[in-house]
PDB file of C-alpha atoms and ligand atoms in Angstrom:
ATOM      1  CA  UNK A   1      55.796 -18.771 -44.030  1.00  0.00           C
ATOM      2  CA  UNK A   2      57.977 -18.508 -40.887  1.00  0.00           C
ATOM      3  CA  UNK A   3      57.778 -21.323 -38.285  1.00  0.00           C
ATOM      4  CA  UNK A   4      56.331 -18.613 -35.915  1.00  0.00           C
ATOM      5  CA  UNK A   5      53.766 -17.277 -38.407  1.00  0.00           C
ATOM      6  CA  UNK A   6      50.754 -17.125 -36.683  1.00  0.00           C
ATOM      7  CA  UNK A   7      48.246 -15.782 -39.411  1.00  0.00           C
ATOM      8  CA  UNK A   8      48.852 -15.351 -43.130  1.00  0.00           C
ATOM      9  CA  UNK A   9      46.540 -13.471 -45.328  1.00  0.00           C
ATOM     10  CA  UNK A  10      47.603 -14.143 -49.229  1.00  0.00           C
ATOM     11  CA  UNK A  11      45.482 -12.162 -51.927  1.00  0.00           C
ATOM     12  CA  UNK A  12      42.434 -11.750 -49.988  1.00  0.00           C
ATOM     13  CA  UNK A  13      39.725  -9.404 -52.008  1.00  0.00           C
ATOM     14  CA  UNK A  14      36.080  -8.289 -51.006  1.00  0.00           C
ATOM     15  CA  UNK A  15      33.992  -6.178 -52.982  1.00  0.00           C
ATOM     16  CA  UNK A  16      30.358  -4.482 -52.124  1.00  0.00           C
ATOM     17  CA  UNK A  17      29.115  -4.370 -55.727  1.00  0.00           C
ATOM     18  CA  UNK A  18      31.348  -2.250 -57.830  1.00  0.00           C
ATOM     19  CA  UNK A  19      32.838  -1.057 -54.580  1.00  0.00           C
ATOM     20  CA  UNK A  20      36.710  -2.905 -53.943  1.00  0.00           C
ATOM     21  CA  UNK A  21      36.716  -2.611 -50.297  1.00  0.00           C
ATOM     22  CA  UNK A  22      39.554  -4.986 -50.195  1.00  0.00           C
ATOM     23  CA  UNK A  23      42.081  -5.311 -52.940  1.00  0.00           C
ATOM     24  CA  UNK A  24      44.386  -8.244 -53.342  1.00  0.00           C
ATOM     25  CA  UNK A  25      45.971  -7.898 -49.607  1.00  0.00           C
ATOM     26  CA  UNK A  26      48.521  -9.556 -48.541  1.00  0.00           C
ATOM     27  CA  UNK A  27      49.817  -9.996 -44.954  1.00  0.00           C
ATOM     28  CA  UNK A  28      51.198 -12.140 -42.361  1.00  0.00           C
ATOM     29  CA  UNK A  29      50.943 -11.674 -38.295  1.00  0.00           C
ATOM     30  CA  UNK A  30      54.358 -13.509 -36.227  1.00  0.00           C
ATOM     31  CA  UNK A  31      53.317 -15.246 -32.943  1.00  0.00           C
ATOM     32  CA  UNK A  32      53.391 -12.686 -29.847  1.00  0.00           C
ATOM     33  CA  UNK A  33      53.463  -9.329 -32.114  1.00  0.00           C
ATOM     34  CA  UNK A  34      51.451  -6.438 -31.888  1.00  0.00           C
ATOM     35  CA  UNK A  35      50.105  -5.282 -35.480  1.00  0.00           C
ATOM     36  CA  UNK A  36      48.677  -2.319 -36.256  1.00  0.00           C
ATOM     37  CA  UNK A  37      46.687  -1.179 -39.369  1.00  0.00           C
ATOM     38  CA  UNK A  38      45.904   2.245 -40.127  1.00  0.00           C
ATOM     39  CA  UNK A  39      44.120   4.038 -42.565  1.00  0.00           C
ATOM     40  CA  UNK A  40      41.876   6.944 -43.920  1.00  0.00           C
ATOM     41  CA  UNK A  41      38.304   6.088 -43.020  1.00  0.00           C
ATOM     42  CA  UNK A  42      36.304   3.832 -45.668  1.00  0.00           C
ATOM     43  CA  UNK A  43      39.435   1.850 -46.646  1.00  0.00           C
ATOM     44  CA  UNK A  44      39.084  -1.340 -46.119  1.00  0.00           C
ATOM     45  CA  UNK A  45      40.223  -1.910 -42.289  1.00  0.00           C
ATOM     46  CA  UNK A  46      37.209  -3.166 -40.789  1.00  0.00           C
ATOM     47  CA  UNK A  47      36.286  -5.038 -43.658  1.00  0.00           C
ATOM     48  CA  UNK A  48      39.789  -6.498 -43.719  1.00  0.00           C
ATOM     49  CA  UNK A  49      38.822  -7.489 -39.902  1.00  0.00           C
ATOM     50  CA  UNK A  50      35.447  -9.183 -40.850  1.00  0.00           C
ATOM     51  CA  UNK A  51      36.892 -11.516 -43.575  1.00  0.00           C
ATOM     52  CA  UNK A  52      39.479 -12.739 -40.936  1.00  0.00           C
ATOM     53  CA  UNK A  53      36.669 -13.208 -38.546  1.00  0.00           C
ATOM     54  CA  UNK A  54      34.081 -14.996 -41.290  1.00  0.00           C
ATOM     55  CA  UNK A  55      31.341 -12.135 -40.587  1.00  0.00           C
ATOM     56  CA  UNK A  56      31.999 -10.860 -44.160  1.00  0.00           C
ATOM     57  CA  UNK A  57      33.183 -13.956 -46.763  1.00  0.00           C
ATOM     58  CA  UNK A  58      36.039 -13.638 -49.489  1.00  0.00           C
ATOM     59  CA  UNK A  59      35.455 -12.761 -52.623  1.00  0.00           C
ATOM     60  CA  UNK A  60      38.699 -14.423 -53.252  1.00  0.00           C
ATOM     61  CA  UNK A  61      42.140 -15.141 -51.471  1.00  0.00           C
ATOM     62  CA  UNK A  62      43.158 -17.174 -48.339  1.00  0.00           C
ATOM     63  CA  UNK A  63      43.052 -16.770 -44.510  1.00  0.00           C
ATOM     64  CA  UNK A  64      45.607 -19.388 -42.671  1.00  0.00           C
ATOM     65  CA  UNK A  65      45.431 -20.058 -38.983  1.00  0.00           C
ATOM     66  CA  UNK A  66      48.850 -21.473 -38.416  1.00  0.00           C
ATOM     67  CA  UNK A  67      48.817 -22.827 -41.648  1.00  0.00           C
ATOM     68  CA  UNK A  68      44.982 -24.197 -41.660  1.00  0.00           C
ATOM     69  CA  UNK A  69      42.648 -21.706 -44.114  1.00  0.00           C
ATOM     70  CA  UNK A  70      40.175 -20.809 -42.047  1.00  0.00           C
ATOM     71  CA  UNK A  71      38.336 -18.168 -45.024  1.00  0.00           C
ATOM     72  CA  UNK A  72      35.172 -20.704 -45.264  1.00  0.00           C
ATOM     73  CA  UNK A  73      34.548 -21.331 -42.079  1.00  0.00           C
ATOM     74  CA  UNK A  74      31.774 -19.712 -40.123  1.00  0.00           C
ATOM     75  CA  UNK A  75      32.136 -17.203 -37.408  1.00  0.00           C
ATOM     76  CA  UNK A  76      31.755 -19.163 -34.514  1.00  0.00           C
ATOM     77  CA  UNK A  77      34.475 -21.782 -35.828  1.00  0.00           C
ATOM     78  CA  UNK A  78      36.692 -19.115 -36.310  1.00  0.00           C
ATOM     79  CA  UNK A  79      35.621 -17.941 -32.856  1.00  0.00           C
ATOM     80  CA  UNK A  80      36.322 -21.151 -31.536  1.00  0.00           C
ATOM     81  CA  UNK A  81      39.657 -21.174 -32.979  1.00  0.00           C
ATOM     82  CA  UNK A  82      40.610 -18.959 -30.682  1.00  0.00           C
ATOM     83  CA  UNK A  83      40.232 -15.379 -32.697  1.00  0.00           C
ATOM     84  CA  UNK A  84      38.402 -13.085 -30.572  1.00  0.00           C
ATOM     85  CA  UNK A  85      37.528  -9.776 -31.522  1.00  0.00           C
ATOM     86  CA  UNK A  86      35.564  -6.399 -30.598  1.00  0.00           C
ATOM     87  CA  UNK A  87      33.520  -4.433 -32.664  1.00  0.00           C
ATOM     88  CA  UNK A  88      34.406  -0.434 -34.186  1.00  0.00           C
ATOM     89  CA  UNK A  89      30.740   0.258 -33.007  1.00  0.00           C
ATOM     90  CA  UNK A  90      30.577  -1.535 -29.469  1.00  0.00           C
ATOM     91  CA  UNK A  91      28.321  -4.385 -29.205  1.00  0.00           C
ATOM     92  CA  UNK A  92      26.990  -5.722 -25.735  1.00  0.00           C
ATOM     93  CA  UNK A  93      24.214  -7.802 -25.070  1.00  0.00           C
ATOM     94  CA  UNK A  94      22.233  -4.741 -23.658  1.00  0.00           C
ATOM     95  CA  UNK A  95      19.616  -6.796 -21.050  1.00  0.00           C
ATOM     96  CA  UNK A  96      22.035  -9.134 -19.833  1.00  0.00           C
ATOM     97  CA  UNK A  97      24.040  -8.136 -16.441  1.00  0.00           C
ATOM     98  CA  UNK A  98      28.237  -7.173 -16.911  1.00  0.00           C
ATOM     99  CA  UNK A  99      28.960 -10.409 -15.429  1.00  0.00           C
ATOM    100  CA  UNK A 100      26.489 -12.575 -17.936  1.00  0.00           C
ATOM    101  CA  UNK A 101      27.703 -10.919 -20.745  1.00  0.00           C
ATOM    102  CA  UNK A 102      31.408 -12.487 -20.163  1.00  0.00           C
ATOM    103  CA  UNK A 103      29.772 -15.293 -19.118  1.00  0.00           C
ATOM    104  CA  UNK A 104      28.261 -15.712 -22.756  1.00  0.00           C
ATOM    105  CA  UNK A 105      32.033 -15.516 -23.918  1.00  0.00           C
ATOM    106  CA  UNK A 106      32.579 -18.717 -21.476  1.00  0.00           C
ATOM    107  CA  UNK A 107      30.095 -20.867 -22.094  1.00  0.00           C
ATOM    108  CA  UNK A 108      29.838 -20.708 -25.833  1.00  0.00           C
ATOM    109  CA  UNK A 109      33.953 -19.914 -26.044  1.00  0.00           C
ATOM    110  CA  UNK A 110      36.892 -22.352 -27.081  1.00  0.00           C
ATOM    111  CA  UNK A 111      37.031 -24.031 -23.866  1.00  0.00           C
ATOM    112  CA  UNK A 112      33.774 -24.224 -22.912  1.00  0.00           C
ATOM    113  CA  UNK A 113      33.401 -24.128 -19.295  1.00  0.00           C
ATOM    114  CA  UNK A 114      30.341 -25.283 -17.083  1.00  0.00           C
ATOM    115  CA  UNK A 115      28.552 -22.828 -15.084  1.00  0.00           C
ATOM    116  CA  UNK A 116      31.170 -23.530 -11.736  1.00  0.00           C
ATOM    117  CA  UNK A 117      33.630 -22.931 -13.576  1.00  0.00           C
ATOM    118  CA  UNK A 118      32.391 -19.474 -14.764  1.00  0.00           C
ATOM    119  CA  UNK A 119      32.632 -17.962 -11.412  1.00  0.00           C
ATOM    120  CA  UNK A 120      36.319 -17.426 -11.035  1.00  0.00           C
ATOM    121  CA  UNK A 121      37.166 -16.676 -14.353  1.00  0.00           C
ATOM    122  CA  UNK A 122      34.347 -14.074 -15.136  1.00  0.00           C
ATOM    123  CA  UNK A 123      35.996 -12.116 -11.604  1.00  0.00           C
ATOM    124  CA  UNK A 124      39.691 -12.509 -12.411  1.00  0.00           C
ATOM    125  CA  UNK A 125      38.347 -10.963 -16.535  1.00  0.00           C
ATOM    126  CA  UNK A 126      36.358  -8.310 -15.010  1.00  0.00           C
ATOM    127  CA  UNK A 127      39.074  -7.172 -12.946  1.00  0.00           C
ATOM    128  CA  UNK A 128      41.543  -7.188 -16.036  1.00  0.00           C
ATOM    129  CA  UNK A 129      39.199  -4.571 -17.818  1.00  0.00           C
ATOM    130  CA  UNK A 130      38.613  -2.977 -14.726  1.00  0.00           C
ATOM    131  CA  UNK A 131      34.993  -3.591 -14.015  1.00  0.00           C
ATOM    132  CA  UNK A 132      34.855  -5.841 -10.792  1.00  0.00           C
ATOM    133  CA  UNK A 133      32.636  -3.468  -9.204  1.00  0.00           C
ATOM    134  CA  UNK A 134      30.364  -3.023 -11.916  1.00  0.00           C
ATOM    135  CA  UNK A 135      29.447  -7.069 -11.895  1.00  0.00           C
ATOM    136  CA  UNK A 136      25.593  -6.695 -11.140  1.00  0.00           C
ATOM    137  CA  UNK A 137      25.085  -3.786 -13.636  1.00  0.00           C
ATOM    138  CA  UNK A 138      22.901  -4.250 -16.586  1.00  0.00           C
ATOM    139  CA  UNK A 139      25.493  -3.832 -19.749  1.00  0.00           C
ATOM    140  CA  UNK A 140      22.832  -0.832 -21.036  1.00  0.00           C
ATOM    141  CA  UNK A 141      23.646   1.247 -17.828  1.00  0.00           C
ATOM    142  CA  UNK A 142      27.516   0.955 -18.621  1.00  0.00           C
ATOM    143  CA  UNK A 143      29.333   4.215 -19.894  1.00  0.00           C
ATOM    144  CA  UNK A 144      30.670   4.045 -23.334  1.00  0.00           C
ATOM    145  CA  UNK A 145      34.153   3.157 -22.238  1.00  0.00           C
ATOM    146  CA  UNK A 146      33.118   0.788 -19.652  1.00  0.00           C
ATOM    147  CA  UNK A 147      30.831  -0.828 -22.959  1.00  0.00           C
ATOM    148  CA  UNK A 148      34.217  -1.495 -24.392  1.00  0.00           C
ATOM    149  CA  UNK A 149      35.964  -2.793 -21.386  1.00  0.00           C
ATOM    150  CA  UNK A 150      33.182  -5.460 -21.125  1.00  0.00           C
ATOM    151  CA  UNK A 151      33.414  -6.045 -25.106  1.00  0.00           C
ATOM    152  CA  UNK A 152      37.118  -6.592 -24.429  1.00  0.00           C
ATOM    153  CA  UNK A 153      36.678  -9.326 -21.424  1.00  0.00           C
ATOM    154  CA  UNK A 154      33.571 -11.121 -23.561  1.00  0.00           C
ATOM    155  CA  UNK A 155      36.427 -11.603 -26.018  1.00  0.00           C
ATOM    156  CA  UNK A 156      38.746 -12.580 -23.258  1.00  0.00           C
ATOM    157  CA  UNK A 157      36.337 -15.058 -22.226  1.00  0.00           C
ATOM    158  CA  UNK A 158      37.431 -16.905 -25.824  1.00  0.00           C
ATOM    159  CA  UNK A 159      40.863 -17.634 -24.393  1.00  0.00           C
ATOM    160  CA  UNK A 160      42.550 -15.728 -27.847  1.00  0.00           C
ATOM    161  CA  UNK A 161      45.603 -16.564 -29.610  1.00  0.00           C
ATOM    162  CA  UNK A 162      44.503 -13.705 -31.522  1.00  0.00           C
ATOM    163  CA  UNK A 163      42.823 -10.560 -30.697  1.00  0.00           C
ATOM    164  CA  UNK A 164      41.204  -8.215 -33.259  1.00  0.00           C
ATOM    165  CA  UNK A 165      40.798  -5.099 -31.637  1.00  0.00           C
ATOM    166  CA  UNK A 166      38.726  -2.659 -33.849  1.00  0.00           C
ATOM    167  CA  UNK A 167      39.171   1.431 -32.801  1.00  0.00           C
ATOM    168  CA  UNK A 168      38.940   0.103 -29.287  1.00  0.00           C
ATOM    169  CA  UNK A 169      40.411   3.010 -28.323  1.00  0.00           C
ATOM    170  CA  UNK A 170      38.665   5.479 -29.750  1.00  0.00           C
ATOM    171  CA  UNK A 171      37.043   8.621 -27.979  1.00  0.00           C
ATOM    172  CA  UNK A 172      38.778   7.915 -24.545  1.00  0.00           C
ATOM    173  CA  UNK A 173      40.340  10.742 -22.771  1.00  0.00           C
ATOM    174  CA  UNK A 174      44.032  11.015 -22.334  1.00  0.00           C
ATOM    175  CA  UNK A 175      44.551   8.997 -19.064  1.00  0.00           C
ATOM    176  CA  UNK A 176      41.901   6.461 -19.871  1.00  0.00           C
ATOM    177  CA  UNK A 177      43.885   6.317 -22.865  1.00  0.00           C
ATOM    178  CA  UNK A 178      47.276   5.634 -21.184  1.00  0.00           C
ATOM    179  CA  UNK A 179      45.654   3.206 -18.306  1.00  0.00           C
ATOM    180  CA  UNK A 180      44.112   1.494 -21.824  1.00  0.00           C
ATOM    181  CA  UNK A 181      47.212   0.947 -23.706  1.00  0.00           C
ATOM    182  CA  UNK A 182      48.610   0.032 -20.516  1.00  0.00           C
ATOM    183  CA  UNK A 183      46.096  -3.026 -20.628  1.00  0.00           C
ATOM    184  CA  UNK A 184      46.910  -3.670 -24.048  1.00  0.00           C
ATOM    185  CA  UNK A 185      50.518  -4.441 -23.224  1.00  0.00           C
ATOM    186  CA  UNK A 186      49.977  -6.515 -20.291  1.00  0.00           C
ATOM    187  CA  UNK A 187      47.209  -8.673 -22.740  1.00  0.00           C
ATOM    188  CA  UNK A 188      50.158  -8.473 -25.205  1.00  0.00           C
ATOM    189  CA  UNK A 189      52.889 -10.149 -22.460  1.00  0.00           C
ATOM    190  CA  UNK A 190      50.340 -12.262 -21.098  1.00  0.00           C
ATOM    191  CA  UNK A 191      51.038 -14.127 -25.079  1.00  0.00           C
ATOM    192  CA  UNK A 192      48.179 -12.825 -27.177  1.00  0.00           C
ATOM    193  CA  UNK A 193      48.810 -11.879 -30.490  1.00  0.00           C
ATOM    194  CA  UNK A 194      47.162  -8.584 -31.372  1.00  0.00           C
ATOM    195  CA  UNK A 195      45.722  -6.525 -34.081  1.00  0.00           C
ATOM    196  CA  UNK A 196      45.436  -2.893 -33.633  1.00  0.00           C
ATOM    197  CA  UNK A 197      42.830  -0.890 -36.215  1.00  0.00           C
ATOM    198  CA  UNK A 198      43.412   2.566 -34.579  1.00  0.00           C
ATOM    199  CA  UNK A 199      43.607   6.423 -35.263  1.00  0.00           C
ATOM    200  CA  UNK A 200      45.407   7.250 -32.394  1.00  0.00           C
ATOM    201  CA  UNK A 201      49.127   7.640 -33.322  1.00  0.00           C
ATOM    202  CA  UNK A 202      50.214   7.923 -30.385  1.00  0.00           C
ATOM    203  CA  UNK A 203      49.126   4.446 -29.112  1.00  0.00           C
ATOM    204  CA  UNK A 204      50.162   2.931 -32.662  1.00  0.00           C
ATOM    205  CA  UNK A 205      53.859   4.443 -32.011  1.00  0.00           C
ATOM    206  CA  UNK A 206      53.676   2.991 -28.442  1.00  0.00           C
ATOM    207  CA  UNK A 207      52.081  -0.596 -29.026  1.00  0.00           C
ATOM    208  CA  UNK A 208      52.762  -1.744 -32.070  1.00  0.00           C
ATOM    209  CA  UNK A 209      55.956  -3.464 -33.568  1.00  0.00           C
ATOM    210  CA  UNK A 210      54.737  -3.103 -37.066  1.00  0.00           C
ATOM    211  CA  UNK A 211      52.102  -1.620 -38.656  1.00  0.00           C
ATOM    212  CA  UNK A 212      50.746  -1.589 -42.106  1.00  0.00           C
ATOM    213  CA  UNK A 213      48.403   1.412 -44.316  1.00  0.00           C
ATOM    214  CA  UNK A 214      45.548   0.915 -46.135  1.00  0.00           C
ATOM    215  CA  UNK A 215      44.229   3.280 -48.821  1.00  0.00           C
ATOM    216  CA  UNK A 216      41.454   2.126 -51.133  1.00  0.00           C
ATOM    217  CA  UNK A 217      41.528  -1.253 -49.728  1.00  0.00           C
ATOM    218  CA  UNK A 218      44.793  -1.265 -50.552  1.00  0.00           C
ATOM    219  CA  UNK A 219      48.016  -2.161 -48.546  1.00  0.00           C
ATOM    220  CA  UNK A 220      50.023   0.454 -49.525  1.00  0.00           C
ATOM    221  CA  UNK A 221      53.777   0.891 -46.678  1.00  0.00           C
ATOM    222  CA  UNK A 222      54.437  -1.292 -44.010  1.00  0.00           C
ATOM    223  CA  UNK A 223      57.333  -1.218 -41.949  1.00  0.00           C
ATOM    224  CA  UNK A 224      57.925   0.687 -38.299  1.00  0.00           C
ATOM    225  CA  UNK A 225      55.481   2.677 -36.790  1.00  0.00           C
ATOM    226  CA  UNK A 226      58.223   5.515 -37.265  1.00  0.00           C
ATOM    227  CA  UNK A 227      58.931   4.123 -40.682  1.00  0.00           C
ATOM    228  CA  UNK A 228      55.292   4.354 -41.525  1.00  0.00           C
ATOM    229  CA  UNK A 229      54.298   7.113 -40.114  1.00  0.00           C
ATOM    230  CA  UNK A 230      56.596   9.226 -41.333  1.00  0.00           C
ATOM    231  CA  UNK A 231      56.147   8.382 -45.500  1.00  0.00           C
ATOM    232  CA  UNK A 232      54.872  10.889 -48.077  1.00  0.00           C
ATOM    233  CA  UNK A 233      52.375   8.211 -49.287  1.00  0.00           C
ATOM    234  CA  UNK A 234      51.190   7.539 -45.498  1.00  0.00           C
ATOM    235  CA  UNK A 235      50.913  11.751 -45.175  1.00  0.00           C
ATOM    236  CA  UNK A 236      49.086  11.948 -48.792  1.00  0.00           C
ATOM    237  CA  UNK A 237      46.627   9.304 -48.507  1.00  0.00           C
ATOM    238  CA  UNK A 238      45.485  11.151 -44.599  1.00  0.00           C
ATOM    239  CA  UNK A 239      45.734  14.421 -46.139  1.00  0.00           C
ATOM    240  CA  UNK A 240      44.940  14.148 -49.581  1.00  0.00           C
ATOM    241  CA  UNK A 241      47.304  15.089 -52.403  1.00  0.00           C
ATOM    242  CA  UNK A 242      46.986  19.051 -52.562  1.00  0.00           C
ATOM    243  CA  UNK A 243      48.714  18.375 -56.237  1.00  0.00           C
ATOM    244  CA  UNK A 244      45.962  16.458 -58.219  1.00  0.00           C
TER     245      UNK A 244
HETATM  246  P1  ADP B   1      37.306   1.453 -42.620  1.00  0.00           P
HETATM  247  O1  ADP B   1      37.094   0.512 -41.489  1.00  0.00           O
HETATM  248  O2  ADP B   1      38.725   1.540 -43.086  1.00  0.00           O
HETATM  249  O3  ADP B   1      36.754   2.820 -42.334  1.00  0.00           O
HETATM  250  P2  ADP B   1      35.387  -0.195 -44.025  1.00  0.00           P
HETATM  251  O4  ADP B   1      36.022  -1.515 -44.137  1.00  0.00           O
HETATM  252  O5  ADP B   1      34.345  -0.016 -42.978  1.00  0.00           O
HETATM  253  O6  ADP B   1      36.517   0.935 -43.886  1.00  0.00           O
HETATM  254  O7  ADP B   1      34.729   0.191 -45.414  1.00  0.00           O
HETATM  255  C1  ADP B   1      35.434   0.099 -46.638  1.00  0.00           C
HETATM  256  C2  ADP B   1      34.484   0.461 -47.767  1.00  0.00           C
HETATM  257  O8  ADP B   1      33.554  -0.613 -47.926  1.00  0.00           O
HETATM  258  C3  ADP B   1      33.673   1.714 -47.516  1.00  0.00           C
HETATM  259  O9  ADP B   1      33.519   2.399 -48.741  1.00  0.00           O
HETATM  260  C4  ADP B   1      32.350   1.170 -47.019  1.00  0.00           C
HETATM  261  O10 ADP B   1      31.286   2.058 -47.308  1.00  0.00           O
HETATM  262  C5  ADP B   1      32.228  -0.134 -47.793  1.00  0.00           C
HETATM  263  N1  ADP B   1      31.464  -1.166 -47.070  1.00  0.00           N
HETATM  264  C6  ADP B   1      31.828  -1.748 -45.899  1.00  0.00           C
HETATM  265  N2  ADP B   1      30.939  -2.680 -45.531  1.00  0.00           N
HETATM  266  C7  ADP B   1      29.987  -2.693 -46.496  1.00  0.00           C
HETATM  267  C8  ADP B   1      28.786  -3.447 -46.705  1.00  0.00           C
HETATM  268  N3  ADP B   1      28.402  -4.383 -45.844  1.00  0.00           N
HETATM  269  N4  ADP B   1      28.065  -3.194 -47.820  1.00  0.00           N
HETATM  270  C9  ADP B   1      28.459  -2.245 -48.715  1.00  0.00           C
HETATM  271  N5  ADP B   1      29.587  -1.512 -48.589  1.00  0.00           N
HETATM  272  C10 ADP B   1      30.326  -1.710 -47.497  1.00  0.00           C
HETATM  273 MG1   MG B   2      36.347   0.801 -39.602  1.00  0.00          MG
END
């Protein structure tokens, strides 16, 4: 492990009854990068996601937080640990206004601020995302995208080293897409580390310094995003092999 080794996943394995969702991975995440995992759907990336995060427990392996295992800890020590996260299917608090909901992410976060303290911070995190004006809506009148924007600034709130960011850019249209990977980098220079889970290869190619496959819960290239994107084995597991 590098000095500047942030996370380090060694043999980590979960399985659903006879189902292996994830085999034996290995991985480690450098302070500041952007890391992207991609994969045919059903292997093993949002599971992968869930161990780091304590929703889902180990069957077996190791989860270090600059060199502390954090795999038996519960989800809101990990949370307070500063890994924040958002979900593949986005998850607000529905009855609560846009502004509460980040507020949640503040007052139950890793620096736990008091309610005067909330005010400034839950305007300059709804203005990152892009939802200043949208303060006094209920979160179940928000659009889809604007549901992930405020899933994005609740895990803001956390202060993240480390930011999990499942499909979070999923089903946006081409400039949302651009203004969102836009965001990404500036959350990215502003010191987070980040995970990417993602489908789109174009924002993969244009975030990520490295990025790792999954097939079968297994890792199977890493390397480049050109590197990895450009492998037989990469092609064959998204396109099944035509030969077998
Ligand atoms: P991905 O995010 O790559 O699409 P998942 O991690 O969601 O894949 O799922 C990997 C495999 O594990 C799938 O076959 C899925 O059906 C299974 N799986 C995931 N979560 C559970 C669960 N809680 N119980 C049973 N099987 C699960
Ligand atoms: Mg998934």
């Amino acid at each position: 492990m590098n000095e500047t080794t942030l996370l380090q996943v060694s043999g980590l394995k979960k399985a659903f009854g006879g189902l292996v969702a994830v085999n034996d991975i290995d991985f480690h995440i450098e302070a500041g990068e952007v890391l992207g995992v991609i994969g045919p759907n059903g292997s093993g990336k949002s599971t992968l996601l869930n161990l780091i995060t304590g929703e889902t427990k180990k069957d077996t392996g190791a989860v270090k937080l600059n060199g502390n295992d954090i795999s038996a800890m519960q989800p809101h020590q990990i949370c307070r640990n500063k890994i924040s996260r958002t979900f593949q299917l986005v998850r607000v608090l529905p009855t609560m206004t846009v502004e509460e909901n980040v507020m949640v992410g503040l007052l139950f976060g890793s620096e736990r601020k008091n309610f005067n303290e909330c005010r400034d911070e839950i305007a300059r995190l709804l203005s990152t995302v892009d939802l200043g004006e949208k303060s006094g809506f209920l979160a179940s009148q928000l659009t889809y995208i604007d549901k992930k924007r405020l899933e994005l600034a609740r895990a803001l709130a956390n202060q993240p080293i480390l930011l999990l960011l499942d499909e979070w850019l999923a089903g946006l249209n081409p400039s949302e897409l651009e203004e969102s990977i836009n965001l990404v980098k500036r959350l990215q220079e502003s010191g987070i580390t980040l995970v990417i889970v993602e489908h789109v290869m174009h924002a993969i190619r244009s975030l990520c310094d490295r990025v790792f496959v999954m097939n079968l819960g297994q890792k199977i290239v890493e390397g480049t995003p050109d590197y990895v994107l450009s492998h037989a084995d990469v092609v064959s597991a998204y396109l099944g092999d035509e030969s077998e």
